[in-house]
Amino acid sequence: MTGTGRITGELGSRTRSVVYGELSQAEVDAELPLMIRVDQAHLVMLVEQQLVSAEAAGQLLRCMDELAAERFRPLLRRPAPRGLYLMYEGYLIERLGPEIGGVLHSGRSRNDLKATITNLRFREWLLDFGAQAVRLEAVLLSRAREHQLVIMPVYTHFQAAMPVTYGYYLLGVAIALGREIDALRAAGAGLEICPLGAGAVAGTDLPINPARTAELLGFSGTAGHALDAVASRDVPLRLLGAAAGLAIVLSRLATDFQLWSTAEFGFIGFPDRLVGGSSAMPQKRNAFLLEHVKAKPAQALGAWAAAAAAMAVTPFTNSIEVGTEAVASVWQGLRAAEQAVLLSQVLVSGARPDAARMSERASSGFTAATSVANQLVRSGVPFRTAHHMVGDAVRKAVQAGSARLADFGPPGWLDEIGLDGQDLPALVRAQSHGGGPGAFAEPYRQAAAAWTAHRRWHLQSRQSAASAQAGLAHAAGPLLRPGAVDGARGGPGERAGEPA
């Protein structure tokens, strides 16, 4: 069966390739399994609602199983003048006849079908991406705990500022990453609403049961407004925004790592497997993976801008600009964010701090200066006076090529506060107020608890998805057997949820 009844012509091959692309095994593998999952749930519901016979549903389900077993190869040789779904439905009609194959689309449209498949695809992506982001969070926390005593200077305006530890730095990044995972989880909450049942744009007058298909597909709720369900793709846009925010955090980490891995800094090193050489300069060890991480937010943000622009100034209804073009841009950005996470995992775990070099730079960079001023404040000196005294001593010490502040102020000016011989680890331990490195234990405990919650969310989401899959297989199982009874959920002759 070709055409729509109203339209009998079709696109030329070149135009068709522009609109629908070239059908490939990869495209089919990405789309058809989800489409068939939706079809299975839809057929179970149609049988329960007495809208399709169990025999017809069983033949359709068996044909779908055969296709899946062959990885949909019979479809790859078929023309798709009106897209993948109608080509696939046409195959079912050819195989089973219009009386069987033609009932599949009862009570729905390509519009709500596509919106549902889109949510399922993004939901699967979120599970995979969430697993990798939570794994990176664990790597950061593990390295933070391992290196919590490795003294280093923290920088402001690219100048050595105060003494902290490498573990403290990594803990800060882990905390920021944890918030981005929270944002990702919040953005993904909208994927729990099932658009199936919205039809083309205004629901249907057939007595379908959207709550049943939502249950079988593992959604927690149904769309309450059909127009919104097919018109909106704000959830994928928010998902991309959250993923881009996460990639931005990682790009800032990579920026620090790239600077610190230079010979001029020498704070961290990477094993040979994580660096590259030069085609012309044999001495080079380029930490080039960091540059990829730094660049990924540009791709994610550019994709967000492209998707948002495609959605803007479109009518609030089902729209190719929104449902197809904008969503295609979203996928490009999400892939970039995913790559940033995967690269960051190996970079954080592979980076090795040079503790001696970090400590030496913290000392020679006068990072204890603020602590000296604060100790003078404790002895009764006004802070601005103390600030000036220490700054003057630093200036004189630099001019003299020394790092001993005690030698460049009034005689014995530091004797009473006891800082002349105090080492940097002691100063770091003293910085225990306001979230400083001396109070490492509590923020680490909180960050570890956040990681536990993130991992629990991910595992529960995985388990929920697997449970829904099992429930769908259980519901479809009786229909797959020849001679299935109509209205299997409520018994023959009765509509689901109604008395016989």
PDB file of N, CA, C and O in Angstrom, residues 299-327:
ATOM      1  N   GLN A 299      31.310  22.914  21.594  1.00  0.00           N
ATOM      2  CA  GLN A 299      30.407  22.119  20.767  1.00  0.00           C
ATOM      3  C   GLN A 299      29.037  21.980  21.427  1.00  0.00           C
ATOM      4  O   GLN A 299      28.003  22.071  20.767  1.00  0.00           O
ATOM      5  N   ALA A 300      29.033  21.740  22.732  1.00  0.00           N
ATOM      6  CA  ALA A 300      27.764  21.575  23.441  1.00  0.00           C
ATOM      7  C   ALA A 300      26.959  22.869  23.440  1.00  0.00           C
ATOM      8  O   ALA A 300      25.746  22.874  23.198  1.00  0.00           O
ATOM      9  N   LEU A 301      27.632  23.987  23.707  1.00  0.00           N
ATOM     10  CA  LEU A 301      26.931  25.275  23.735  1.00  0.00           C
ATOM     11  C   LEU A 301      26.474  25.689  22.341  1.00  0.00           C
ATOM     12  O   LEU A 301      25.389  26.265  22.165  1.00  0.00           O
ATOM     13  N   GLY A 302      27.299  25.405  21.326  1.00  0.00           N
ATOM     14  CA  GLY A 302      26.891  25.698  19.958  1.00  0.00           C
ATOM     15  C   GLY A 302      25.680  24.881  19.557  1.00  0.00           C
ATOM     16  O   GLY A 302      24.760  25.386  18.890  1.00  0.00           O
ATOM     17  N   ALA A 303      25.650  23.617  19.984  1.00  0.00           N
ATOM     18  CA  ALA A 303      24.498  22.767  19.691  1.00  0.00           C
ATOM     19  C   ALA A 303      23.252  23.290  20.400  1.00  0.00           C
ATOM     20  O   ALA A 303      22.145  23.268  19.844  1.00  0.00           O
ATOM     21  N   TRP A 304      23.427  23.752  21.651  1.00  0.00           N
ATOM     22  CA  TRP A 304      22.278  24.316  22.365  1.00  0.00           C
ATOM     23  C   TRP A 304      21.742  25.539  21.623  1.00  0.00           C
ATOM     24  O   TRP A 304      20.520  25.686  21.450  1.00  0.00           O
ATOM     25  N   ALA A 305      22.646  26.404  21.192  1.00  0.00           N
ATOM     26  CA  ALA A 305      22.206  27.603  20.472  1.00  0.00           C
ATOM     27  C   ALA A 305      21.501  27.225  19.174  1.00  0.00           C
ATOM     28  O   ALA A 305      20.477  27.828  18.804  1.00  0.00           O
ATOM     29  N   ALA A 306      22.027  26.221  18.463  1.00  0.00           N
ATOM     30  CA  ALA A 306      21.402  25.792  17.215  1.00  0.00           C
ATOM     31  C   ALA A 306      20.019  25.206  17.473  1.00  0.00           C
ATOM     32  O   ALA A 306      19.061  25.504  16.744  1.00  0.00           O
ATOM     33  N   ALA A 307      19.899  24.378  18.510  1.00  0.00           N
ATOM     34  CA  ALA A 307      18.606  23.775  18.825  1.00  0.00           C
ATOM     35  C   ALA A 307      17.598  24.832  19.258  1.00  0.00           C
ATOM     36  O   ALA A 307      16.435  24.817  18.832  1.00  0.00           O
ATOM     37  N   ALA A 308      18.034  25.758  20.109  1.00  0.00           N
ATOM     38  CA  ALA A 308      17.127  26.810  20.568  1.00  0.00           C
ATOM     39  C   ALA A 308      16.690  27.700  19.413  1.00  0.00           C
ATOM     40  O   ALA A 308      15.525  28.106  19.322  1.00  0.00           O
ATOM     41  N   ALA A 309      17.628  27.991  18.507  1.00  0.00           N
ATOM     42  CA  ALA A 309      17.277  28.818  17.355  1.00  0.00           C
ATOM     43  C   ALA A 309      16.287  28.109  16.446  1.00  0.00           C
ATOM     44  O   ALA A 309      15.381  28.736  15.877  1.00  0.00           O
ATOM     45  N   ALA A 310      16.444  26.786  16.299  1.00  0.00           N
ATOM     46  CA  ALA A 310      15.511  26.025  15.469  1.00  0.00           C
ATOM     47  C   ALA A 310      14.121  26.001  16.089  1.00  0.00           C
ATOM     48  O   ALA A 310      13.108  25.975  15.377  1.00  0.00           O
ATOM     49  N   MET A 311      14.056  26.022  17.418  1.00  0.00           N
ATOM     50  CA  MET A 311      12.757  25.992  18.101  1.00  0.00           C
ATOM     51  C   MET A 311      12.070  27.351  18.112  1.00  0.00           C
ATOM     52  O   MET A 311      10.841  27.433  18.202  1.00  0.00           O
ATOM     53  N   ALA A 312      12.861  28.414  18.051  1.00  0.00           N
ATOM     54  CA  ALA A 312      12.298  29.765  18.175  1.00  0.00           C
ATOM     55  C   ALA A 312      11.425  30.097  16.962  1.00  0.00           C
ATOM     56  O   ALA A 312      11.629  29.583  15.862  1.00  0.00           O
ATOM     57  N   VAL A 313      10.476  30.956  17.186  1.00  0.00           N
ATOM     58  CA  VAL A 313       9.538  31.476  16.173  1.00  0.00           C
ATOM     59  C   VAL A 313       8.936  30.372  15.305  1.00  0.00           C
ATOM     60  O   VAL A 313       8.715  30.540  14.116  1.00  0.00           O
ATOM     61  N   THR A 314       8.651  29.223  15.934  1.00  0.00           N
ATOM     62  CA  THR A 314       7.864  28.193  15.270  1.00  0.00           C
ATOM     63  C   THR A 314       6.494  28.155  15.928  1.00  0.00           C
ATOM     64  O   THR A 314       6.357  28.465  17.111  1.00  0.00           O
ATOM     65  N   PRO A 315       5.446  27.784  15.186  1.00  0.00           N
ATOM     66  CA  PRO A 315       4.122  27.670  15.808  1.00  0.00           C
ATOM     67  C   PRO A 315       4.144  26.644  16.934  1.00  0.00           C
ATOM     68  O   PRO A 315       4.886  25.658  16.873  1.00  0.00           O
ATOM     69  N   PHE A 316       3.309  26.865  17.924  1.00  0.00           N
ATOM     70  CA  PHE A 316       3.260  25.924  19.040  1.00  0.00           C
ATOM     71  C   PHE A 316       2.344  24.767  18.662  1.00  0.00           C
ATOM     72  O   PHE A 316       1.177  24.694  19.046  1.00  0.00           O
ATOM     73  N   THR A 317       2.926  23.854  17.892  1.00  0.00           N
ATOM     74  CA  THR A 317       2.245  22.639  17.466  1.00  0.00           C
ATOM     75  C   THR A 317       3.321  21.671  17.019  1.00  0.00           C
ATOM     76  O   THR A 317       4.519  21.969  17.135  1.00  0.00           O
ATOM     77  N   ASN A 318       2.948  20.501  16.534  1.00  0.00           N
ATOM     78  CA  ASN A 318       3.953  19.586  16.011  1.00  0.00           C
ATOM     79  C   ASN A 318       4.703  20.268  14.872  1.00  0.00           C
ATOM     80  O   ASN A 318       4.098  20.844  13.965  1.00  0.00           O
ATOM     81  N   SER A 319       6.032  20.195  14.927  1.00  0.00           N
ATOM     82  CA  SER A 319       6.845  20.949  13.977  1.00  0.00           C
ATOM     83  C   SER A 319       8.121  20.192  13.668  1.00  0.00           C
ATOM     84  O   SER A 319       8.798  19.719  14.581  1.00  0.00           O
ATOM     85  N   ILE A 320       8.459  20.083  12.386  1.00  0.00           N
ATOM     86  CA  ILE A 320       9.703  19.424  11.988  1.00  0.00           C
ATOM     87  C   ILE A 320      10.908  20.198  12.512  1.00  0.00           C
ATOM     88  O   ILE A 320      11.916  19.613  12.928  1.00  0.00           O
ATOM     89  N   GLU A 321      10.831  21.533  12.508  1.00  0.00           N
ATOM     90  CA  GLU A 321      11.950  22.331  13.011  1.00  0.00           C
ATOM     91  C   GLU A 321      12.287  21.944  14.453  1.00  0.00           C
ATOM     92  O   GLU A 321      13.456  21.895  14.851  1.00  0.00           O
ATOM     93  N   VAL A 322      11.243  21.672  15.250  1.00  0.00           N
ATOM     94  CA  VAL A 322      11.435  21.375  16.662  1.00  0.00           C
ATOM     95  C   VAL A 322      11.736  19.893  16.876  1.00  0.00           C
ATOM     96  O   VAL A 322      12.740  19.517  17.483  1.00  0.00           O
ATOM     97  N   GLY A 323      10.857  19.031  16.376  1.00  0.00           N
ATOM     98  CA  GLY A 323      10.947  17.611  16.674  1.00  0.00           C
ATOM     99  C   GLY A 323      12.063  16.892  15.956  1.00  0.00           C
ATOM    100  O   GLY A 323      12.541  15.851  16.436  1.00  0.00           O
ATOM    101  N   THR A 324      12.491  17.419  14.795  1.00  0.00           N
ATOM    102  CA  THR A 324      13.534  16.744  14.020  1.00  0.00           C
ATOM    103  C   THR A 324      14.829  17.538  13.996  1.00  0.00           C
ATOM    104  O   THR A 324      15.876  17.070  14.442  1.00  0.00           O
ATOM    105  N   GLU A 325      14.779  18.752  13.471  1.00  0.00           N
ATOM    106  CA  GLU A 325      16.005  19.532  13.276  1.00  0.00           C
ATOM    107  C   GLU A 325      16.640  19.931  14.609  1.00  0.00           C
ATOM    108  O   GLU A 325      17.848  19.784  14.801  1.00  0.00           O
ATOM    109  N   ALA A 326      15.843  20.456  15.524  1.00  0.00           N
ATOM    110  CA  ALA A 326      16.395  20.879  16.817  1.00  0.00           C
ATOM    111  C   ALA A 326      16.932  19.691  17.603  1.00  0.00           C
ATOM    112  O   ALA A 326      18.010  19.760  18.205  1.00  0.00           O
ATOM    113  N   VAL A 327      16.200  18.590  17.599  1.00  0.00           N
ATOM    114  CA  VAL A 327      16.633  17.411  18.341  1.00  0.00           C
ATOM    115  C   VAL A 327      17.940  16.864  17.768  1.00  0.00           C
ATOM    116  O   VAL A 327      18.804  16.392  18.511  1.00  0.00           O
TER     117      VAL A 327
END
